[in-house]
PDB file of C-alpha atoms in Angstrom:
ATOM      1  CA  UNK A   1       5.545 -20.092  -0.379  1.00 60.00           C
ATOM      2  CA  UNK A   2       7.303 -17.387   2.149  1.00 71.00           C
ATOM      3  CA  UNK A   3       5.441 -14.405   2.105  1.00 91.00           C
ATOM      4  CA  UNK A   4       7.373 -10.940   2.130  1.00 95.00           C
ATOM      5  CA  UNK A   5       8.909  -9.961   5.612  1.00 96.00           C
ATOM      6  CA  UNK A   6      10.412  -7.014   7.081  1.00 97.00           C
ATOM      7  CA  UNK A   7      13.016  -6.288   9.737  1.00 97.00           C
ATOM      8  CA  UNK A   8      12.855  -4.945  12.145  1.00 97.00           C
ATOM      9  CA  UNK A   9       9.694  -4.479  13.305  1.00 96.00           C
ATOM     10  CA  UNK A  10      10.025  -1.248  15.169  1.00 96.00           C
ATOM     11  CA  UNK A  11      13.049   1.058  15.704  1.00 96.00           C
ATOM     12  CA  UNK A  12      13.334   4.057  17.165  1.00 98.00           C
ATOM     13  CA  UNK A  13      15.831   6.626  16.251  1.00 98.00           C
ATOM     14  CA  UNK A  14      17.203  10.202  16.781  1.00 98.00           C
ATOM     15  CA  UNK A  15      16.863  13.425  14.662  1.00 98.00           C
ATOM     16  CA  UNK A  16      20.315  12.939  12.603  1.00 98.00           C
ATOM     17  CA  UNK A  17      20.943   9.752  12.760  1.00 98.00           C
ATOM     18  CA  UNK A  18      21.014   6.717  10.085  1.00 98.00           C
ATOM     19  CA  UNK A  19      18.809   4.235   9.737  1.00 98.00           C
ATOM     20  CA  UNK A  20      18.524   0.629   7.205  1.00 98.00           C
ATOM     21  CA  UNK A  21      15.470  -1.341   6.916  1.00 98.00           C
ATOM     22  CA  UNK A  22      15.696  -4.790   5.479  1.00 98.00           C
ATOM     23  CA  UNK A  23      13.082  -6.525   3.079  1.00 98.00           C
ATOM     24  CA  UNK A  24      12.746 -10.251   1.860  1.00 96.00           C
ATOM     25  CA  UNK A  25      10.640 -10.498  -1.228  1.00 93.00           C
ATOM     26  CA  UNK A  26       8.378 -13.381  -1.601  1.00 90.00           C
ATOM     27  CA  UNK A  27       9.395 -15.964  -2.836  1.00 88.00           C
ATOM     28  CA  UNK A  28       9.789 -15.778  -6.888  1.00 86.00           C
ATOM     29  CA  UNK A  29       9.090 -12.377  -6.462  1.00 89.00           C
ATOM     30  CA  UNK A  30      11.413 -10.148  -8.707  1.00 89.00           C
ATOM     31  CA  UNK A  31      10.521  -6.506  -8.050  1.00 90.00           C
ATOM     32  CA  UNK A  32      10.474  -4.433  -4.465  1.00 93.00           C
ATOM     33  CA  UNK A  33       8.488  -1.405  -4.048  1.00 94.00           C
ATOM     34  CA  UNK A  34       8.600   0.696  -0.779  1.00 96.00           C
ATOM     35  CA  UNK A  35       6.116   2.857   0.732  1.00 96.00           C
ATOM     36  CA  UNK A  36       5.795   5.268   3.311  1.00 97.00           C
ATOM     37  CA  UNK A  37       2.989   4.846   5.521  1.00 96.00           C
ATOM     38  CA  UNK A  38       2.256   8.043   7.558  1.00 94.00           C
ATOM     39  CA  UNK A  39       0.099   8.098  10.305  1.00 90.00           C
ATOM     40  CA  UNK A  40      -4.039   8.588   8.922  1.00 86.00           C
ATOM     41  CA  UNK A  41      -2.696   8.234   5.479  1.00 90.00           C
ATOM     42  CA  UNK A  42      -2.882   6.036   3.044  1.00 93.00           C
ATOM     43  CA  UNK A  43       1.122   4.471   1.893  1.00 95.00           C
ATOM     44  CA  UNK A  44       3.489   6.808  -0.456  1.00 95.00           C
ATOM     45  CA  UNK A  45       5.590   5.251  -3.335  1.00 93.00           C
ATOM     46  CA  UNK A  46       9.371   6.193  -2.358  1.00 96.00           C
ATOM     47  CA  UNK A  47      10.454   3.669  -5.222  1.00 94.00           C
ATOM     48  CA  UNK A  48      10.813   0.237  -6.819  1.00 92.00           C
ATOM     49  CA  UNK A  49      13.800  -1.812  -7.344  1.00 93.00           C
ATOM     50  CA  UNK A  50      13.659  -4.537 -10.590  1.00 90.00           C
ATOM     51  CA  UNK A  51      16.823  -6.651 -11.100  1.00 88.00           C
ATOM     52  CA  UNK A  52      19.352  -4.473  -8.819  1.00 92.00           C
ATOM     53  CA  UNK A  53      18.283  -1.165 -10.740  1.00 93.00           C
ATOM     54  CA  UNK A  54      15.938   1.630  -9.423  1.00 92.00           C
ATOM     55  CA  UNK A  55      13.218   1.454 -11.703  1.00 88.00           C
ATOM     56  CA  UNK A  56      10.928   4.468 -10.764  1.00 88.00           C
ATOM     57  CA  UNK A  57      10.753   7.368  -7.960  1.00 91.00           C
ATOM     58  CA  UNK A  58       8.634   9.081  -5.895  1.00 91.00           C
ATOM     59  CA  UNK A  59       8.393  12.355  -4.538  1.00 92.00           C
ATOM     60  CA  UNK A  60      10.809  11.865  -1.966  1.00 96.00           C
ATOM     61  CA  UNK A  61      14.406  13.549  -1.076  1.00 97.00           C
ATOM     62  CA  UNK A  62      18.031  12.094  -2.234  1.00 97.00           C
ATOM     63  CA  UNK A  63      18.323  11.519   1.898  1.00 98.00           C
ATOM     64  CA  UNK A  64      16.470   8.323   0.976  1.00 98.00           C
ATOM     65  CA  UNK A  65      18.078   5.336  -0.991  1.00 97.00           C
ATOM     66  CA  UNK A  66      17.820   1.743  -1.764  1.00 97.00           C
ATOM     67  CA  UNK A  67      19.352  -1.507  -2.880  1.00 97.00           C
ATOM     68  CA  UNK A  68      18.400  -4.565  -3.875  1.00 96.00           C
ATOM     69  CA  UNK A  69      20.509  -7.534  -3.901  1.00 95.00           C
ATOM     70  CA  UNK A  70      21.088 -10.162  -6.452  1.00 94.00           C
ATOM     71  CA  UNK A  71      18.234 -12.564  -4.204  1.00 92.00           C
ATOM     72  CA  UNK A  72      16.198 -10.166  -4.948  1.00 92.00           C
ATOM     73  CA  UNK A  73      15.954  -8.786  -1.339  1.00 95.00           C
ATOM     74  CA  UNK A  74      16.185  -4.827  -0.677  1.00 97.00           C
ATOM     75  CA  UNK A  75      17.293  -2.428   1.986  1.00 98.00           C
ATOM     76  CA  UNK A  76      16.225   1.109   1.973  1.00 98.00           C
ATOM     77  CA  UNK A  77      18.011   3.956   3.609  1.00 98.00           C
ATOM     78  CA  UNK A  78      17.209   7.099   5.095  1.00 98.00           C
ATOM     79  CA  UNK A  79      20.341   9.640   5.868  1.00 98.00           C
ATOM     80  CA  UNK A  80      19.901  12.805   8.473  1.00 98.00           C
ATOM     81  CA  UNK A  81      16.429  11.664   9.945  1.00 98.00           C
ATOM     82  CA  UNK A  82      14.282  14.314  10.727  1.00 98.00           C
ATOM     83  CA  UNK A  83      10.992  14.065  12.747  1.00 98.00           C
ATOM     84  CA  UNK A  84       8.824  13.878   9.750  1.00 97.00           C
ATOM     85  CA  UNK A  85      10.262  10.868   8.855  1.00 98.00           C
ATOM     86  CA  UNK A  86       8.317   8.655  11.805  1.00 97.00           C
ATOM     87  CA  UNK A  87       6.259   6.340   9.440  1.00 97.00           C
ATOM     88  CA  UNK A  88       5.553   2.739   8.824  1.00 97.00           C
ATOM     89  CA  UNK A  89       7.971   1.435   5.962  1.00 98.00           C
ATOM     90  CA  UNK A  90       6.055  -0.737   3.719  1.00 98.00           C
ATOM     91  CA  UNK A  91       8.069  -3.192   1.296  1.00 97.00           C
ATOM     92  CA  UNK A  92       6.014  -4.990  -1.517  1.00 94.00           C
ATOM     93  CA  UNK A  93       6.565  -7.651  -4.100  1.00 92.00           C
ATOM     94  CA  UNK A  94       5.826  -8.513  -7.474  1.00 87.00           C
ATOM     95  CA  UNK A  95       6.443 -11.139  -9.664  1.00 83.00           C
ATOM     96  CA  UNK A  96       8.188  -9.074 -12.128  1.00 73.00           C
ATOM     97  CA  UNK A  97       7.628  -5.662 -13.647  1.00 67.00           C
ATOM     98  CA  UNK A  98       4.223  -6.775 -16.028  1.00 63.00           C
ATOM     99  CA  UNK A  99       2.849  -8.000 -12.775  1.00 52.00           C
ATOM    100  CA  UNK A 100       3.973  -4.840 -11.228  1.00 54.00           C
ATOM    101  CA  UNK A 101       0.394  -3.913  -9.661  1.00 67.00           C
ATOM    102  CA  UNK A 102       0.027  -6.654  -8.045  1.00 79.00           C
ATOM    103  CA  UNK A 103       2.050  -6.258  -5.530  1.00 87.00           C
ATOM    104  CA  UNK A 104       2.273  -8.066  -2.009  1.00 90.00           C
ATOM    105  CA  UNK A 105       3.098  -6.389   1.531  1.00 94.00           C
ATOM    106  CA  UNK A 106       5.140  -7.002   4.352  1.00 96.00           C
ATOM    107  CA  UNK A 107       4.148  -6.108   7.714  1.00 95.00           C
ATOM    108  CA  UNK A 108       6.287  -2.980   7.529  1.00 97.00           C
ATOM    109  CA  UNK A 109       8.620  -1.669  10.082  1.00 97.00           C
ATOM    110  CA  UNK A 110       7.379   1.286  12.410  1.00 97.00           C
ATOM    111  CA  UNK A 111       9.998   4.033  12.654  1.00 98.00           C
ATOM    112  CA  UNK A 112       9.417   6.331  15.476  1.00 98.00           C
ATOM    113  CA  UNK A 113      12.306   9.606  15.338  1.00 98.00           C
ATOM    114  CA  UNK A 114      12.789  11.592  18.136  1.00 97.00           C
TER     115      UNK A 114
ATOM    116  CA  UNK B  29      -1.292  15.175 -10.502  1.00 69.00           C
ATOM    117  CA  UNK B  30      -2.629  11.549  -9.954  1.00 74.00           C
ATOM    118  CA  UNK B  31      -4.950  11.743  -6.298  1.00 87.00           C
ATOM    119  CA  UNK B  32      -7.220   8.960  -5.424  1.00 94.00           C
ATOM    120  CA  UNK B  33     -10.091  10.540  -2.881  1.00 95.00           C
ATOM    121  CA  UNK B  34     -11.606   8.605  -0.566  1.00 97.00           C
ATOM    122  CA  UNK B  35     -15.089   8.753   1.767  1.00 96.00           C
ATOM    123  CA  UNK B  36     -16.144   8.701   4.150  1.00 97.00           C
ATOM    124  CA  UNK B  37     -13.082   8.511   6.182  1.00 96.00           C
ATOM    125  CA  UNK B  38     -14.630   7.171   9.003  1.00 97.00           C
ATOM    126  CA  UNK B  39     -17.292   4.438   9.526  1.00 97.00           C
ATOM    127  CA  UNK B  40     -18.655   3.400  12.263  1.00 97.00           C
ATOM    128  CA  UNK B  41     -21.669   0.997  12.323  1.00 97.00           C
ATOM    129  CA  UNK B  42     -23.389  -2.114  13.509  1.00 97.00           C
ATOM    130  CA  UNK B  43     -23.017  -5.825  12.632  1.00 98.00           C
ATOM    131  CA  UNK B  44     -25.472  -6.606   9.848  1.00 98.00           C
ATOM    132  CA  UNK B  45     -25.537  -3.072   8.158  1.00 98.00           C
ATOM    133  CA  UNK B  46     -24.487  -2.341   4.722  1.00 98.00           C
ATOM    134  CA  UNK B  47     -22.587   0.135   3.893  1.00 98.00           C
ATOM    135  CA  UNK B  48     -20.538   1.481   0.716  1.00 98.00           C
ATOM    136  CA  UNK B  49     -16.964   3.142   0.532  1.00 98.00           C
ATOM    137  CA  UNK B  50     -16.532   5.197  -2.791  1.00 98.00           C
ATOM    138  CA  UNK B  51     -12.960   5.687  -4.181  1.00 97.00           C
ATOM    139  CA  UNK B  52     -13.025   8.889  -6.947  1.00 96.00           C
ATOM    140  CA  UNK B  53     -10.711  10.417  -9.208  1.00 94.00           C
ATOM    141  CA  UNK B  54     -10.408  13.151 -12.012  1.00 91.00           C
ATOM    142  CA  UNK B  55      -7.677  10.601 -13.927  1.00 89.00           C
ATOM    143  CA  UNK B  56      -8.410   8.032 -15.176  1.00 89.00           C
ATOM    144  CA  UNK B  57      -6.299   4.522 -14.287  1.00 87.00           C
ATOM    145  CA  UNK B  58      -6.018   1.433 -16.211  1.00 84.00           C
ATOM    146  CA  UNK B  59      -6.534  -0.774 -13.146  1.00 86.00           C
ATOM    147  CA  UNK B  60      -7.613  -0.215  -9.612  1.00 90.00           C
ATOM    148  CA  UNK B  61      -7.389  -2.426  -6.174  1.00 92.00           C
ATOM    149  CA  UNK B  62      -8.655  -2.421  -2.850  1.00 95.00           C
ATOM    150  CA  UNK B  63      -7.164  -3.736   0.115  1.00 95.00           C
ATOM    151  CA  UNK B  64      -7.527  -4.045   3.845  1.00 96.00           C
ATOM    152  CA  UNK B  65      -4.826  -3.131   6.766  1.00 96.00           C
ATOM    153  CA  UNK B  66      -5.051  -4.126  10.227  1.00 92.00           C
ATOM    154  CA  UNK B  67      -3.249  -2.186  12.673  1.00 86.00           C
ATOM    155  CA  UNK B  68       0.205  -2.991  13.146  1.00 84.00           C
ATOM    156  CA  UNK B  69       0.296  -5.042   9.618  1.00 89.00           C
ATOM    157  CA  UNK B  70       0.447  -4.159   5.724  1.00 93.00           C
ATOM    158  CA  UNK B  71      -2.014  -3.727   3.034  1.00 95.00           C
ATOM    159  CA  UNK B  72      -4.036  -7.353   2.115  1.00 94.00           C
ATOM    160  CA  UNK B  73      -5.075  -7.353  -1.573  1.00 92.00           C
ATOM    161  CA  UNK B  74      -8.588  -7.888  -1.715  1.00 95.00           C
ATOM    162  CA  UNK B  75      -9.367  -7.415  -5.581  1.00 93.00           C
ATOM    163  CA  UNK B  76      -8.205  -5.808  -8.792  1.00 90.00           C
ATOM    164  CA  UNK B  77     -10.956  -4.497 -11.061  1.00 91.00           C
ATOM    165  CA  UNK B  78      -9.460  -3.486 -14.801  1.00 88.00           C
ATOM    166  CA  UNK B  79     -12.130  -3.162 -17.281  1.00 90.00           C
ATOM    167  CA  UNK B  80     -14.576  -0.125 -17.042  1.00 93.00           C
ATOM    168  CA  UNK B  81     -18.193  -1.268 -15.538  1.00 95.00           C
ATOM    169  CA  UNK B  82     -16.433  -4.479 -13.975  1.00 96.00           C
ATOM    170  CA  UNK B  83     -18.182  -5.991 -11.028  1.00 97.00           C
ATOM    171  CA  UNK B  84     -16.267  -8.037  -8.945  1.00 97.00           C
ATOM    172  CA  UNK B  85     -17.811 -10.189  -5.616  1.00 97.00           C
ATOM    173  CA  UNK B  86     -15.454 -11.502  -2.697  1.00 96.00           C
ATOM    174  CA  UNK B  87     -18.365 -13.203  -0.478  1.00 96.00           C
ATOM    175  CA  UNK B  88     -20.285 -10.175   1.123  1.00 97.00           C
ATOM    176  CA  UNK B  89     -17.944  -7.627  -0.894  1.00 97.00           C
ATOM    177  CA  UNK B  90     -19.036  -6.536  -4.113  1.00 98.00           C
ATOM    178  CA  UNK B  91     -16.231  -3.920  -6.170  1.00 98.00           C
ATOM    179  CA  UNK B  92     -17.146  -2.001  -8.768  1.00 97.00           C
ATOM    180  CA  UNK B  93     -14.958   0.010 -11.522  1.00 95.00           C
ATOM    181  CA  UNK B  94     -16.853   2.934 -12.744  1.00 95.00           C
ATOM    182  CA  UNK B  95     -17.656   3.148 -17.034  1.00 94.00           C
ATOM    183  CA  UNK B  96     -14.516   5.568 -17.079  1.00 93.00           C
ATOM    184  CA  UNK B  97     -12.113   4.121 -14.907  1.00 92.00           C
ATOM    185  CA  UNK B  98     -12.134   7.248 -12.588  1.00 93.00           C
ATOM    186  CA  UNK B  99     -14.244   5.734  -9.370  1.00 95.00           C
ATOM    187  CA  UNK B 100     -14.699   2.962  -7.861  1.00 97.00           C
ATOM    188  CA  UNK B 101     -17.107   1.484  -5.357  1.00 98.00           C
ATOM    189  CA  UNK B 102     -16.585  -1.368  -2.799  1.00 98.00           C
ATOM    190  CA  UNK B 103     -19.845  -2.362  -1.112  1.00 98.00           C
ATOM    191  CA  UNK B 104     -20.444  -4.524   2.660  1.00 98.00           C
ATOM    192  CA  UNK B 105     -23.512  -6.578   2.709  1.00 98.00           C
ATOM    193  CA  UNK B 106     -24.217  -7.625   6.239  1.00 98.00           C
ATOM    194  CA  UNK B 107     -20.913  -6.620   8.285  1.00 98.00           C
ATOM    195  CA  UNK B 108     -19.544  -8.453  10.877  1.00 97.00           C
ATOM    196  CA  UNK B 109     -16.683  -7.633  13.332  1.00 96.00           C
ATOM    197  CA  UNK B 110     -14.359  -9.598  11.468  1.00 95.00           C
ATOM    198  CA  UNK B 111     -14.602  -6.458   8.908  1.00 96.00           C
ATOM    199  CA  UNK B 112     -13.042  -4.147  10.791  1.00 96.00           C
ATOM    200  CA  UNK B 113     -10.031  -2.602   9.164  1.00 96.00           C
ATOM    201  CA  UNK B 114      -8.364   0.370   6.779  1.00 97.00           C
ATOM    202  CA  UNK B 115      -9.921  -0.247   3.386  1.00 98.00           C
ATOM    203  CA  UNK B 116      -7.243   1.513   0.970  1.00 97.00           C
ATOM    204  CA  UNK B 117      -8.405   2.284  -2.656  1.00 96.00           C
ATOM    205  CA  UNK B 118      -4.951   2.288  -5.252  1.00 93.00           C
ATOM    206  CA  UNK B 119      -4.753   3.015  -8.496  1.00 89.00           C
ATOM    207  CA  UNK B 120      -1.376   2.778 -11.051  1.00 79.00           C
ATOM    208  CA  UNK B 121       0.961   5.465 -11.317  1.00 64.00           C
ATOM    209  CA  UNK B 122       1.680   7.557 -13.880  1.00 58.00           C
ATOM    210  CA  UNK B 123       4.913   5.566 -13.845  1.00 57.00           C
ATOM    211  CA  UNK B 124       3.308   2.107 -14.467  1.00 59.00           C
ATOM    212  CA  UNK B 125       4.326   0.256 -11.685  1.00 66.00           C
ATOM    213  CA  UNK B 126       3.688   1.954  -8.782  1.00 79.00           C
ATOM    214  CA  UNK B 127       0.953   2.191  -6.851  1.00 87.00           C
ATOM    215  CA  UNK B 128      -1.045   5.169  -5.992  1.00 89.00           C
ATOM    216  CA  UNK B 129      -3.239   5.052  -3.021  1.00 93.00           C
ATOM    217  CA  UNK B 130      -6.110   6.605  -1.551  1.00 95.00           C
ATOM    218  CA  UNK B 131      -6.165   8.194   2.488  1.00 95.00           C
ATOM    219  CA  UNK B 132      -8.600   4.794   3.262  1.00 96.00           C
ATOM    220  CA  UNK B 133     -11.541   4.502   4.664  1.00 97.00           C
ATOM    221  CA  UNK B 134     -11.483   3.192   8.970  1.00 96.00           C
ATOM    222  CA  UNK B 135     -14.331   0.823   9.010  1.00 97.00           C
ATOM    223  CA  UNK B 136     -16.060  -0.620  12.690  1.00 97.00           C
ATOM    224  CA  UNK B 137     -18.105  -2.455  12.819  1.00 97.00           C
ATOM    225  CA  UNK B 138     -19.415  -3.789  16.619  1.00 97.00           C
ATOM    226  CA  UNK B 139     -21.561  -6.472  17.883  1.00 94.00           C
TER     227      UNK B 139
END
């Protein structure tokens, strides 16, 4: 069973810019979550993707957007970086929504703005 | 406003100590988990505790859920190095599905 992996690892952008970050689900896995990981805190829901449809939302600005695709992996996007947006990205599976708490991580991609 | 608070927030002891990390909350949450992140990876689940008074035991870790579902408890008998690590309390959002978490607690332990 392939566990949930993330890419790339690190990336380092500039204030403005663009920037996609890629997520494989594990394997049978239905449902993607993704976090925000700032440094010294714990990880912020951004959202959660079930069957190619956003299926919840956190406190977090239009700027940042997701897919998923019909293999159930996800991409999430962040428009206009700004500084405050230097984090590590966590994706997590589930097996569908009723198993939606137990969720499984990637190793998360560290984004460092400039 | 769901918040999960954490303590301490630091820990820093000596193999063979015990120690307990408390995870608290005004809300109350049908479910809580604990996991463990080592720099540079994500969150491992360690346990989910659902039922109110639960007591759960993953070799020297013992979880507990509090009677109300508003605190939990996870407990280190005799720590080792291998323990180091983020401990991260989470709870379930008002949403359902996604997961609240706690600031962690930074556990070392040395030799």
């Amino acid at each position: 069973e392939t566990g949930v992996t993330q890419s790339p690892t690190h990336l380092i952008k500039t204030r403005g810019q663009q920037v996609t970050l890629r997520c494989s689900s594990q394997s049978g896995h239905n449902t993607v979550s993704w976090y925000q990981q700032a440094l010294g805190q714990g990880p912020q829901f951004i959202f959660q993707y079930y069957r190619e449809e956003e299926n919840g939302r956190g406190n977090f600005p239009p700027r940042f957007s997701g897919l998923q695709f019909p293999n159930y992996s996800s991409e999430l996007n962040v428009n206009a970086l700004e500084l405050d947006d230097s984090a590590l990205y966590l994706c997590a599976s589930s097996r569908n929504l009723d198993a939606g708490l137990e969720q499984y991580f990637g190793p998360g991609t560290r984004l460092t703005v400039t | 406003t769901q918040l999960l608070e954490q303590s301490p927030q630091f820990l820093s002891i000596q193999e063979g100590e015990n120690l307990t990390v408390y995870c608290n909350s005004s809300s109350v949450f049908s479910s809580l988990q604990w996991y463990r992140q080592e720099p540079g990876e994500g969150p491992v689940l360690l346990v989910t505790v659902v039922t109110g008074g639960e007591v759960k035991k993953l070799k020297r870790l013992t979880f507990q859920f509090g009677d109300a579902r508003k605190d939990s408890s996870l407990h280190i008998t005799a720590a080792q190095p291998g323990d180091t690590g983020l401990y991260l309390c989470a709870g379930a959002g008002q949403a359902g599905t996604a997961l609240i978490f706690g600031k962690g607690t930074t556990l070392s332990v040395s030799s």
